[in-house]
Coordinates of C-alpha atoms in Angstrom, one line a residue:
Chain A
X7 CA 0.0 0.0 0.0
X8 CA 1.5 3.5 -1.3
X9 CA 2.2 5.8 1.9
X10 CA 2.1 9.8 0.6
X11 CA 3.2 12.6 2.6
X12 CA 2.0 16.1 2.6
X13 CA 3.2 19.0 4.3
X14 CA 0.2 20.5 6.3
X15 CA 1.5 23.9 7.3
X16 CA 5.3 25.4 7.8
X17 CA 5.4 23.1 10.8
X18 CA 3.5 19.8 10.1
X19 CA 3.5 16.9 8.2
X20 CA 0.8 14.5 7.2
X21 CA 1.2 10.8 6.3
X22 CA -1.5 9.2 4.4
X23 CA -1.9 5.4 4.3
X24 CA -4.2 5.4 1.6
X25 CA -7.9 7.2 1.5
X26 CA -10.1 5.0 2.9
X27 CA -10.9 4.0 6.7
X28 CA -9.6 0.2 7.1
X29 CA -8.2 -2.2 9.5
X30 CA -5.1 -2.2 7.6
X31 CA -4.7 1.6 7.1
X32 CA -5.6 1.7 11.4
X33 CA -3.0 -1.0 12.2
X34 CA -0.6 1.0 10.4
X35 CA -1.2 4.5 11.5
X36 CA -0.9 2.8 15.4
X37 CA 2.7 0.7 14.6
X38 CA 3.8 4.1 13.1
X39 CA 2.6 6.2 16.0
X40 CA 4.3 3.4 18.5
X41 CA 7.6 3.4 17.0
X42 CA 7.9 7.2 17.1
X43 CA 6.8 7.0 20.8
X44 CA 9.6 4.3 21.3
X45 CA 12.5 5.7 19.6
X46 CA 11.1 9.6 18.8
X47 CA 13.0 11.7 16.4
X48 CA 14.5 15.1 17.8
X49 CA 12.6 17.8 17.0
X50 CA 9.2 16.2 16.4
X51 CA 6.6 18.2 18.9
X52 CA 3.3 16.5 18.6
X53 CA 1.2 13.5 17.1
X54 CA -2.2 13.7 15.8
X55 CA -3.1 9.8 14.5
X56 CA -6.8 9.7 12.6
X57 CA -8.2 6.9 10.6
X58 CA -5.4 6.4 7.9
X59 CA -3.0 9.4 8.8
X60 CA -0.9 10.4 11.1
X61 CA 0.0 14.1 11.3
X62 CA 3.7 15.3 13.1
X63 CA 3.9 18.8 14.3
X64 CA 7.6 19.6 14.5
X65 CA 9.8 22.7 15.5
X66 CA 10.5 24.4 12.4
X67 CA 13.4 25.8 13.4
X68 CA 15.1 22.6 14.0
X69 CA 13.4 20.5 11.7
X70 CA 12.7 20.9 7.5
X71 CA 9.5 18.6 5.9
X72 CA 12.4 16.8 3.5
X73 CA 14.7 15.7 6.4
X74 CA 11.6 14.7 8.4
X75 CA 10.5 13.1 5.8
X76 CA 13.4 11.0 5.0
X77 CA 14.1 10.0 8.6
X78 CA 9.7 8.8 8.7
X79 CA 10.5 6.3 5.6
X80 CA 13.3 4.6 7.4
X81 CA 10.7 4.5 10.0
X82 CA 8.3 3.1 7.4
X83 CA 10.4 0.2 6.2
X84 CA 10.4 -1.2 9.9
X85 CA 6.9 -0.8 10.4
X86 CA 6.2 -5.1 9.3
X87 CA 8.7 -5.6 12.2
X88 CA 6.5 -3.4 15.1
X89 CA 4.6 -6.3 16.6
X90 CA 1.5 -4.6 18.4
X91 CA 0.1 -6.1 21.9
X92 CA -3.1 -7.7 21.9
X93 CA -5.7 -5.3 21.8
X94 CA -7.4 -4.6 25.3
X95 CA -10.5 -5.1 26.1
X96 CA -12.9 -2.3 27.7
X97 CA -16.6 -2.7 28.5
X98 CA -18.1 0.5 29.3
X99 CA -22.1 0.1 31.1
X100 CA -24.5 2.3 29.9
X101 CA -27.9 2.6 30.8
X102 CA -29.6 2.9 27.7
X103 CA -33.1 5.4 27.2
X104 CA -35.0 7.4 29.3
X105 CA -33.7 10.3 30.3
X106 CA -30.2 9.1 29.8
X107 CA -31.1 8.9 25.8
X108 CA -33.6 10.5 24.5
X109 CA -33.4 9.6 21.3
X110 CA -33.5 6.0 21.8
X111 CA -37.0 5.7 20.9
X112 CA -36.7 8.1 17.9
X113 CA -33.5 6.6 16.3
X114 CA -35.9 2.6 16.6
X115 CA -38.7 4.6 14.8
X116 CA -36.7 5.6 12.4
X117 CA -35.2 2.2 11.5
X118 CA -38.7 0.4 12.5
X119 CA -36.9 -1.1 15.2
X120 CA -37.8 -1.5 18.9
X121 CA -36.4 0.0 21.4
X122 CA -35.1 -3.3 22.9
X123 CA -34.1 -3.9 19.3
X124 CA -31.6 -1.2 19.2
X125 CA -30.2 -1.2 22.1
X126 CA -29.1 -5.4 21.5
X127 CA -27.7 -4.8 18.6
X128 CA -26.0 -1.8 19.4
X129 CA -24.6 -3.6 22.9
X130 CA -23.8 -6.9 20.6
X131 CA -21.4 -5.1 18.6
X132 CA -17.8 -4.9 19.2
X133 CA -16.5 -1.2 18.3
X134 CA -13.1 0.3 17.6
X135 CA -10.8 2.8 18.5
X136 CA -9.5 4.1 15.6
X137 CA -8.0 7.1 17.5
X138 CA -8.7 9.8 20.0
X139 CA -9.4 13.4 18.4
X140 CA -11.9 15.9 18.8
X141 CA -11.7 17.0 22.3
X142 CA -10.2 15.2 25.2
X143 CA -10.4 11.6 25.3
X144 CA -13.3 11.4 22.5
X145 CA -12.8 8.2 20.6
X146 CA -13.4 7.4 16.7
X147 CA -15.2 4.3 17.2
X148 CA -15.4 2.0 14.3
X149 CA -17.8 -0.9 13.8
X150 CA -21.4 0.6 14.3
X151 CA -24.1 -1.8 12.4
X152 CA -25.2 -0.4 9.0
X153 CA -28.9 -0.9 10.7
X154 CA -28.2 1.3 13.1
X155 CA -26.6 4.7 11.2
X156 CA -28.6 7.9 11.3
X157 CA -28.6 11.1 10.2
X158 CA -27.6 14.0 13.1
X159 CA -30.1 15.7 14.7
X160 CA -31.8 18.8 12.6
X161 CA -30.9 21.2 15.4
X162 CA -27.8 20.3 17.6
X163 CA -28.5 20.4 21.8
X164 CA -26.8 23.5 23.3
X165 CA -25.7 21.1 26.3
X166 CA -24.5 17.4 25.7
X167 CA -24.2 15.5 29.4
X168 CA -21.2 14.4 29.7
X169 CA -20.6 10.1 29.4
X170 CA -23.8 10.5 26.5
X171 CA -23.6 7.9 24.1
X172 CA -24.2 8.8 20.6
X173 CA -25.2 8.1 16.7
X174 CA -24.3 10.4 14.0
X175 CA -24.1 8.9 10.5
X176 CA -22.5 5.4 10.7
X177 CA -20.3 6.9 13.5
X178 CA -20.9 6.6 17.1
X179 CA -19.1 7.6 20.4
X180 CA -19.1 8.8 23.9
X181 CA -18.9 12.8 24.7
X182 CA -16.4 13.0 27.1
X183 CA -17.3 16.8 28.6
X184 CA -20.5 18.7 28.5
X185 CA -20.1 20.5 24.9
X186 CA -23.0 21.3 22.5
X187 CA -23.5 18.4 20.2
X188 CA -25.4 17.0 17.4
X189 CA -25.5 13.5 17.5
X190 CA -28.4 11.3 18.6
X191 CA -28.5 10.1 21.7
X192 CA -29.1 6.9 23.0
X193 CA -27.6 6.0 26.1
X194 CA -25.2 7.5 29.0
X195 CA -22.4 5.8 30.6
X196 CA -21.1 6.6 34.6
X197 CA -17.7 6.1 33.6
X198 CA -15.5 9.7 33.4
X199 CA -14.1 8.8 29.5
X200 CA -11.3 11.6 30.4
X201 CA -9.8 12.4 34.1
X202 CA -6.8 14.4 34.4
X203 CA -6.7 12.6 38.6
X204 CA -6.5 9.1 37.1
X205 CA -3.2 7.7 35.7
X206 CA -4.7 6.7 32.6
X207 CA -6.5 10.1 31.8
X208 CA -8.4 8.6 28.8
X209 CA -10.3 5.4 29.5
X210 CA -10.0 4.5 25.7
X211 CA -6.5 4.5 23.6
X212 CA -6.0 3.8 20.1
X213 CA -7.1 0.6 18.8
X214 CA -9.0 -0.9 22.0
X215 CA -12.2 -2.4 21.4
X216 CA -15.1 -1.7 23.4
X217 CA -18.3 -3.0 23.9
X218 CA -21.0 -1.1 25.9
X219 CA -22.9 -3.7 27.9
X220 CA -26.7 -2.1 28.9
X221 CA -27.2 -1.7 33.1
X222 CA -30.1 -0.6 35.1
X223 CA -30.9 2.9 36.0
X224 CA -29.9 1.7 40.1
X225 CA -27.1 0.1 38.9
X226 CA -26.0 3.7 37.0
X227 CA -26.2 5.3 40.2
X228 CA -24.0 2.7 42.0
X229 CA -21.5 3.0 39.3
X230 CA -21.2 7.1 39.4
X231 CA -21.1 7.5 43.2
X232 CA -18.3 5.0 43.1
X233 CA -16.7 7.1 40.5
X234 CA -16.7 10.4 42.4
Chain B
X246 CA 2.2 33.9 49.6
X247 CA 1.6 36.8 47.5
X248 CA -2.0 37.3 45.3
X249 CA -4.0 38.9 43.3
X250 CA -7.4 39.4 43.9
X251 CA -10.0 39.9 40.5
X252 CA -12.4 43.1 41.6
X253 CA -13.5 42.6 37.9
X254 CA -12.5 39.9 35.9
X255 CA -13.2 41.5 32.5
X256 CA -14.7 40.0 29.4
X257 CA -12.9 36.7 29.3
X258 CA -9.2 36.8 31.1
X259 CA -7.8 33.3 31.3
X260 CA -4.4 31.7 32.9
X261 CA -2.3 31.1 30.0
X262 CA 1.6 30.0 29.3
X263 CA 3.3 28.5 26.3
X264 CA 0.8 25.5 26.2
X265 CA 1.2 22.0 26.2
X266 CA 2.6 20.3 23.6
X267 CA 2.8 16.4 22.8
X268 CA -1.3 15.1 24.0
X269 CA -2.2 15.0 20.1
X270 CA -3.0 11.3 20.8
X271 CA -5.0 11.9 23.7
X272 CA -6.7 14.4 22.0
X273 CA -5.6 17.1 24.1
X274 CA -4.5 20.0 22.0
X275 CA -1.9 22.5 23.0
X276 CA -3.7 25.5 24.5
X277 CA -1.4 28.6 25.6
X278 CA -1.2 32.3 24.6
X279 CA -3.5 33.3 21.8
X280 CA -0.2 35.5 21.2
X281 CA 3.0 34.0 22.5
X282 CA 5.5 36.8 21.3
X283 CA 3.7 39.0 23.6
X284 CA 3.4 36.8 26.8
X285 CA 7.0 35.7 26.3
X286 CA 8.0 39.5 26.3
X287 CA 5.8 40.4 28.9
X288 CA 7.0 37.5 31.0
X289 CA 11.1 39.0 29.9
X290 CA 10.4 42.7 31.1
X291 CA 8.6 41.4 34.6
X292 CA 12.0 39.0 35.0
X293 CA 10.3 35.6 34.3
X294 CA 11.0 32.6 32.2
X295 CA 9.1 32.9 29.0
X296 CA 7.0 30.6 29.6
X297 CA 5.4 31.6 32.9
X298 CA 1.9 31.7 33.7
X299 CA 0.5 35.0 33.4
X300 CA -3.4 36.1 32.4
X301 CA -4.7 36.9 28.7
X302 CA -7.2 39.4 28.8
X303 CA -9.5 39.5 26.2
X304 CA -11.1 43.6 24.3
X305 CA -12.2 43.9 28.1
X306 CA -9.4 43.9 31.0
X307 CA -10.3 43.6 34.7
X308 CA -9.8 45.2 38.0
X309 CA -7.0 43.4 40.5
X310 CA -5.7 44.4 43.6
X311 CA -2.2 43.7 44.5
X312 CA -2.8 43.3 48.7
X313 CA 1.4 42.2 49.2
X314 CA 2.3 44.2 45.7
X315 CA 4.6 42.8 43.0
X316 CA 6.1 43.6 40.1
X317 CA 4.5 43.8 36.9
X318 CA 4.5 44.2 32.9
X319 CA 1.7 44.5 30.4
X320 CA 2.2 43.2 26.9
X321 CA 0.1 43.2 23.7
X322 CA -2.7 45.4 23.0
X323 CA -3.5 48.9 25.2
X324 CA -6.3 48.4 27.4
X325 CA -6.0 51.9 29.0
X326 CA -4.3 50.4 31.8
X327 CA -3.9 53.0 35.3
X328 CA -2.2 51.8 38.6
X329 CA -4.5 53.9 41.3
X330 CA -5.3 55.9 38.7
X331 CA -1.8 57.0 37.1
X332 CA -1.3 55.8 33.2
X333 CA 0.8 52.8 33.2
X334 CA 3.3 51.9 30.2
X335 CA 2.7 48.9 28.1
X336 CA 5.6 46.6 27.5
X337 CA 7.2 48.4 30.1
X338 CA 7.6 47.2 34.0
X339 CA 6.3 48.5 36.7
X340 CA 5.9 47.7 40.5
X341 CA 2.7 47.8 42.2
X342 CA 3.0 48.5 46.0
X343 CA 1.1 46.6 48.5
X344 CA -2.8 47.5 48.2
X345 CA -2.5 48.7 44.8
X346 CA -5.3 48.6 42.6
X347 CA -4.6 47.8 38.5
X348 CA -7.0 49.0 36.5
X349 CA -7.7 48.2 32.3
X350 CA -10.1 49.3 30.3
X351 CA -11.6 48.2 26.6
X352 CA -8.9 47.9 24.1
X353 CA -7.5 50.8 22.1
X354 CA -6.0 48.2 19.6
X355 CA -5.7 44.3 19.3
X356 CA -7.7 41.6 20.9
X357 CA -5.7 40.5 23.9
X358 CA -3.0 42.3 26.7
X359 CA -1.0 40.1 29.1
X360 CA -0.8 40.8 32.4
X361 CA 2.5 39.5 33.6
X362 CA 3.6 39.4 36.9
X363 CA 7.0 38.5 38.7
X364 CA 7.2 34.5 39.6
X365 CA 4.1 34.1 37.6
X366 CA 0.3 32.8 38.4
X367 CA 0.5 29.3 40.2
X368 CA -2.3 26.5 39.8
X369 CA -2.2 22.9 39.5
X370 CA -0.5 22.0 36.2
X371 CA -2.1 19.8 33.7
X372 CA 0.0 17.5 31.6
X373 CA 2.7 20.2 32.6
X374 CA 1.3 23.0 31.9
X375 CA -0.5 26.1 33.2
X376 CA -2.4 26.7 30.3
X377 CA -6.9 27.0 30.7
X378 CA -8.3 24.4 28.1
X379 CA -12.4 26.1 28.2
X380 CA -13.9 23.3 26.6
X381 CA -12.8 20.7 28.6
X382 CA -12.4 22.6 31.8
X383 CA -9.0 21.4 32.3
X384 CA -6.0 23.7 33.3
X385 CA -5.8 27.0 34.6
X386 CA -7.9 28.2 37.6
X387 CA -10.4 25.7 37.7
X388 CA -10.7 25.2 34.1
X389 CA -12.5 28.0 33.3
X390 CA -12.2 31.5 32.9
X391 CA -11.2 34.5 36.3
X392 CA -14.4 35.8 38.2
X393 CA -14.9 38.5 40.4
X394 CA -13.5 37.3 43.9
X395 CA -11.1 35.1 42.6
X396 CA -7.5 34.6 44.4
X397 CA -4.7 34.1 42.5
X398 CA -1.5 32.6 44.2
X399 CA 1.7 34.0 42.7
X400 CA 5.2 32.6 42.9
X401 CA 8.4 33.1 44.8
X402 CA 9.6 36.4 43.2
X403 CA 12.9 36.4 41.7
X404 CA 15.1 39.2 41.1
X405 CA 13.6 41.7 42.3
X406 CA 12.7 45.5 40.7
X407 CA 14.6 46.3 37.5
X408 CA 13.1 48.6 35.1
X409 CA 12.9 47.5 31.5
X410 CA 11.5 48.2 28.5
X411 CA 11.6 47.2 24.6
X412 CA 13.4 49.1 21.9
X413 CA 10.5 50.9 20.1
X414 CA 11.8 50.0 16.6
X415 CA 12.3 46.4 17.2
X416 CA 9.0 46.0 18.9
X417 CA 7.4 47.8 15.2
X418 CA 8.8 44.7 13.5
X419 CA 6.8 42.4 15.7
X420 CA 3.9 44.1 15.7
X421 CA 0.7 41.8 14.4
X422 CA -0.2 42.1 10.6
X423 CA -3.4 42.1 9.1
X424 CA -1.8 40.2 6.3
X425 CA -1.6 37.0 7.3
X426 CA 0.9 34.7 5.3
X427 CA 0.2 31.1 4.8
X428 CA 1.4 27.9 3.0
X429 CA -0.7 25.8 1.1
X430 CA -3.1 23.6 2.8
X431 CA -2.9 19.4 2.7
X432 CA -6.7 20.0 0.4
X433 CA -5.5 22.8 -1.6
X434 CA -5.2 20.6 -4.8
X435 CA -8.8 19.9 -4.3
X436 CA -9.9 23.1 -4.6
X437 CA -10.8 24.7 -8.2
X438 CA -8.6 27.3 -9.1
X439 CA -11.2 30.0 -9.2
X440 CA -12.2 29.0 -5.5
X441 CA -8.6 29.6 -4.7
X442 CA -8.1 33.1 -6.8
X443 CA -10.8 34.2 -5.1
X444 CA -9.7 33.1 -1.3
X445 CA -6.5 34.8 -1.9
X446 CA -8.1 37.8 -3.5
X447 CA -10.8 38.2 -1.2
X448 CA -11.1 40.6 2.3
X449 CA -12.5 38.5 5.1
X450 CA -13.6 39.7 7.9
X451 CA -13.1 38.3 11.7
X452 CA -17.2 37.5 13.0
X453 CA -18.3 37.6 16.6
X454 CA -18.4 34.0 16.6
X455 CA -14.6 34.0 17.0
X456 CA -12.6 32.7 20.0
X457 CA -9.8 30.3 20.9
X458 CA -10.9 27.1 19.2
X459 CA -11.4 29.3 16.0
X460 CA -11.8 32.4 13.8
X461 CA -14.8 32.6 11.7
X462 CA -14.8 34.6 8.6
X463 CA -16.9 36.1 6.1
X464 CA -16.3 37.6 2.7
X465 CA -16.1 36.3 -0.5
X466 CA -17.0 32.4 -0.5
X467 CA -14.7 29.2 -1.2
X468 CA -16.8 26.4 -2.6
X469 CA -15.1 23.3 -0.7
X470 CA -14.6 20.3 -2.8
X471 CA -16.5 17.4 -2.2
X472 CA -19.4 19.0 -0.2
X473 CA -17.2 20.3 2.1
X474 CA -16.3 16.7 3.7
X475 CA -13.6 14.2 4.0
X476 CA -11.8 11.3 6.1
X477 CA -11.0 12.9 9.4
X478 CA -7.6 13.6 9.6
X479 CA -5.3 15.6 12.3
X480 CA -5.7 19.2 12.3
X481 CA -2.8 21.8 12.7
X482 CA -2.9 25.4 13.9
X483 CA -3.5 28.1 11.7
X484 CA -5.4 25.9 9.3
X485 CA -8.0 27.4 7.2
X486 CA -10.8 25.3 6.9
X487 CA -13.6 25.7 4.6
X488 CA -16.9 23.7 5.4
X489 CA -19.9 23.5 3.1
X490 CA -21.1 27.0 3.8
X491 CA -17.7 28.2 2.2
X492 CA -16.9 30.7 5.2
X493 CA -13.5 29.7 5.7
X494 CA -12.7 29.1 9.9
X495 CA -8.8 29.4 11.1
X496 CA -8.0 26.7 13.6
X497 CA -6.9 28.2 16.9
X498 CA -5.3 27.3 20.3
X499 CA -7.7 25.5 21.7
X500 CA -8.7 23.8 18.4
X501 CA -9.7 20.1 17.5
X502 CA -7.2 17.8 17.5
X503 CA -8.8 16.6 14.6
X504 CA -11.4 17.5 11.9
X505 CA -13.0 16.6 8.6
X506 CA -13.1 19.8 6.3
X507 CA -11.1 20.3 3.9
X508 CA -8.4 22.7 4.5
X509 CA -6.9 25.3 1.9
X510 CA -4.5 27.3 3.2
X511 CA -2.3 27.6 7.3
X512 CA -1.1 30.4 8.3
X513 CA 2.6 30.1 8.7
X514 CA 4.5 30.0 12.6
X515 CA 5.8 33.7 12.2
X516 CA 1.7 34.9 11.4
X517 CA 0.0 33.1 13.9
X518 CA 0.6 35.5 17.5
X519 CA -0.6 38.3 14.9
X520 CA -4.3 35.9 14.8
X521 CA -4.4 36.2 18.6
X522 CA -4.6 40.0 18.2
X523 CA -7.4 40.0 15.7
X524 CA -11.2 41.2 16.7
X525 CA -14.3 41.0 15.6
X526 CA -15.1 43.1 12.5
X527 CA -11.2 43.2 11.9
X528 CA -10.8 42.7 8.1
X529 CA -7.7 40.5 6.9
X530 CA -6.3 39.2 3.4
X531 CA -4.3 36.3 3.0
X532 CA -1.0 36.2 0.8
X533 CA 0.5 32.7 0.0
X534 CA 4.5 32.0 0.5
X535 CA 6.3 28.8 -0.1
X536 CA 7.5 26.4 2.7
X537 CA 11.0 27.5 2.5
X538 CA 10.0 31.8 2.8
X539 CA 7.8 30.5 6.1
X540 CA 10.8 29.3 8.0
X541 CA 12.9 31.9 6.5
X542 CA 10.6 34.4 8.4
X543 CA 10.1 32.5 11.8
X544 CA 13.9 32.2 12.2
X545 CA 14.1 35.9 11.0
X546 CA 11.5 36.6 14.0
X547 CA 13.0 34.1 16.6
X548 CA 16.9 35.9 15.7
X549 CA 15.0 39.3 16.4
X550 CA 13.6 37.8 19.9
X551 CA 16.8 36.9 20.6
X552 CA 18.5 39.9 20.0
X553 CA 20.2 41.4 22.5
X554 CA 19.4 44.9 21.9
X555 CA 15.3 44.0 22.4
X556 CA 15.0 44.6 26.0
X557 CA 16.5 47.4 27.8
X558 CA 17.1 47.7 31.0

């Protein structure tokens, strides 16, 4: 598979492992973006992975997109010998409708599916993480059920609780602050997704895959006072 | 300890320093002075480190009292600043004694003024730096933005009163553009040739909607290939993206990590303190340059910060 760079600005580079979002192209964005954690190059400043790129913010004054460039393909041509650890394993409870998602019943109606309908086939899927973006600790989930896509909301909500659990397109994901948003929502998790007190800020990284097992409104409220 | 206390916290002031850079995979992006040359100036003429903690102030400034006094510098834009009501010189310091009252106004020119003070603001640091993240509430004070009663903490003072100032022509060649100079963006190909004739011939003016995430624009339109939409890739700052509408957006401090519009344009290193200085209704152009010009000019402006002759004491 053909890797293409492009400078981004004065100070960035982008990688491209081809233009489409595949298992391949995510495997390969993560060996890259392990390798340069494990032996990084001087100069290099920051690392933005996505779903087949990898973008590398560098200090220009130290640094030029050529010599960068040249020292990523050696980089490249090791990338078969980066053996990856097996991918963890994260279940995250949500507690699915009601007031937690409110769009639960809409997004069924729209799909003439049941409420119960949804919510297995959504909790019998297996997402992921293609990469963190967005805000804090947001994750790219990959995997949602081609039954289950639909459109955003017409008007986005001003306030998004934080842990909500959402659809937009065939993309879905957890908000990890309170930010507007404009994804259907169908579900809310107790879990903080992003806590600068914890060792592991994020509760996702790249490429773990995640299942979000359904729990009852009580056991919700166990699960968040044991969180504070 | 010495503090600060905020009488008036003005329209949006903020604990800032250089940012933190290196959370791109978390998806933490770097934050830090919507103008660095100036905090790193203002945080040279108080006697600090460059990349000290200090507040932005944002087209409003804000009342604080200096109860144990301390020594001070104001860099940026003029917000009409007065120390118990005598005129105080920008990008100049000054000591406040104990029970002083700083005072600044509305801006008389760019966006933001930094309020410096010696041994800087303290708060709990967030992946190592001071720096106030808004939309996740992270860093700073609290994660958000100064109110009215706040306490500020300030550090162990270092070397005391010196008076110093910057050399008036050199600080000319720093001064923010309205021309801002960019390289072309990773989508730029993708754009027709007329959409990008009339991007770089156009006037665009800053809209209210503009703060740290991003600067919104209007003016002439860029139709965005493909609808506007792509594969979500990692987002750098200063980039110019131009969703469906085709009112191009520059991606600022507290942007996105990532993003899915197409991008046309980024403004280069040397330009971007001179976005932290733009307001609402300001009206800018944008005039391409080639990679090598860009880092001709940042080492052009770093060789200038360095230059001995800057700062005069």
């Amino acid at each position: 598979m053909g890797v293409r760079f492009r400078p981004a600005s004065d100070q960035s580079l982008l990688i491209y492992f081809g233009q489409r979002i595949t298992l391949e192209a995510h495997r390969r964005v993560v060996k890259l973006l392990r390798l340069l954690e494990s032996e990084p190059i001087e100069g290099i400043r920051n690392l933005h992975p996505a779903y087949c790129s990898l973008l590398v913010k560098f200090d220009a004054l130290s640094l030029g997109h050529e010599e960068l460039e040249s020292s990523l393909r050696s980089y490249l041509d090791r990338l078969e010998d980066v053996r990856l650890a097996d991918p963890r394993q994260v279940e995250i409870p949500v507690c699915y409708g009601g007031e937690f998602g409110p769009d639960l019943k809409d997004v069924a109606a729209l799909h003439g599916m049941t409420p119960d309908q949804v919510i297995d086939l959504y909790a019998s899927t297996t997402y992921v993480v293609y990469f963190l973006g967005f805000v804090p600790g947001f994750a790219y989930l990959g995997g949602l059920p081609e039954a289950l896509a639909t459109p955003r909301l017409p008007a986005p909500r001003k306030k998004v609780p934080a842990g909500s659990i959402g659809i937009a397109g065939n993309q879905t994901g957890v908000y990890p602050f309170s930010t507007p948003g404009g994804w259907r929502l169908i579900g809310r998790t107790p879990l903080g997704m992003f806590r600068p007190d914890r060792k592991n800020m994020s509760l996702l990284s790249i490429g773990d895959r995640v299942r979000f097992p359904p729990v009852s409104e009580a056991r919700f409220a166990a699960l968040e006072r044991a969180c504070e | 300890m010495r503090v600060i206390q905020v009488e008036a916290s003005g329209l949006f002031t903020t604990v800032q320093d250089l940012g933190r850079e290196g959370f791109g995979a978390m998806g933490v992006s770097p934050s830090g002075a919507a103008d660095p040359i100036s905090l790193r100036l203002g945080n040279r003429l108080a006697g600090n480190a460059e990349n000290t903690a200090a507040l932005e102030m944002t087209l409003l400034g804000g009342r604080f009292v200096f109860p144990q006094g301390g020594i001070l510098a104001l860099a940026g834009s003029d917000f009409g600043a007065t120390l118990d009501g005598a005129p105080v010189e920008l990008w100049t310091s000054f000591e406040a004694r104990p029970g002083q009252t700083l005072r600044l106004g509305p801006t008389r020119s760019g966006a933001r003024c930094y309020l410096c003070v010696q041994g800087g603001i303290v708060v709990t640091p967030f992946l190592g730096s001071a720096s106030t993240h808004i939309l996740s509430g992270l860093g700073g004070l609290d994660g958000r933005p100064l109110r009215k009663g706040d306490v500020l903490n300030i550090g162990p003072a270092g070397g005391g009163y010196r008076q110093r100032t910057i050399a008036p022509q050199l600080l000319d060649r720093l001064s923010p553009r309205k021309v801002l100079r960019v390289t072309a963006g990773p989508q730029s190909d993708s754009f027709a040739e007329s959409s990008r004739d009339a991007f770089y011939a156009g006037t665009y003016r800053v809209t209210e909607e503009s703060n740290r995430m991003g600067l919104r624009l209007e003016g002439t339109p860029v139709q965005a290939p493909a609808g506007g939409q792509m594969i979500t890739e990692g987002t750098s700052l200063g980039a110019i993206q131009v969703p469906a509408g085709g009112n191009p957006i520059i991606i600022f401090v507290e942007h996105q990590t990532t993003g899915g519009y197409p991008k046309i344009a980024n403004v280069i290193a040397a330009d971007l303190p001179s976005v932290g200085q733009l307001r609402p209704r300001d009206e800018i152009r944008f005039e391409q340059v080639g990679l090598q010009d860009a880092r001709y000019l940042l080492r052009e402006q770093e060789t200038l910060l360095a230059s001995k002759r800057l700062i005069r004491e």
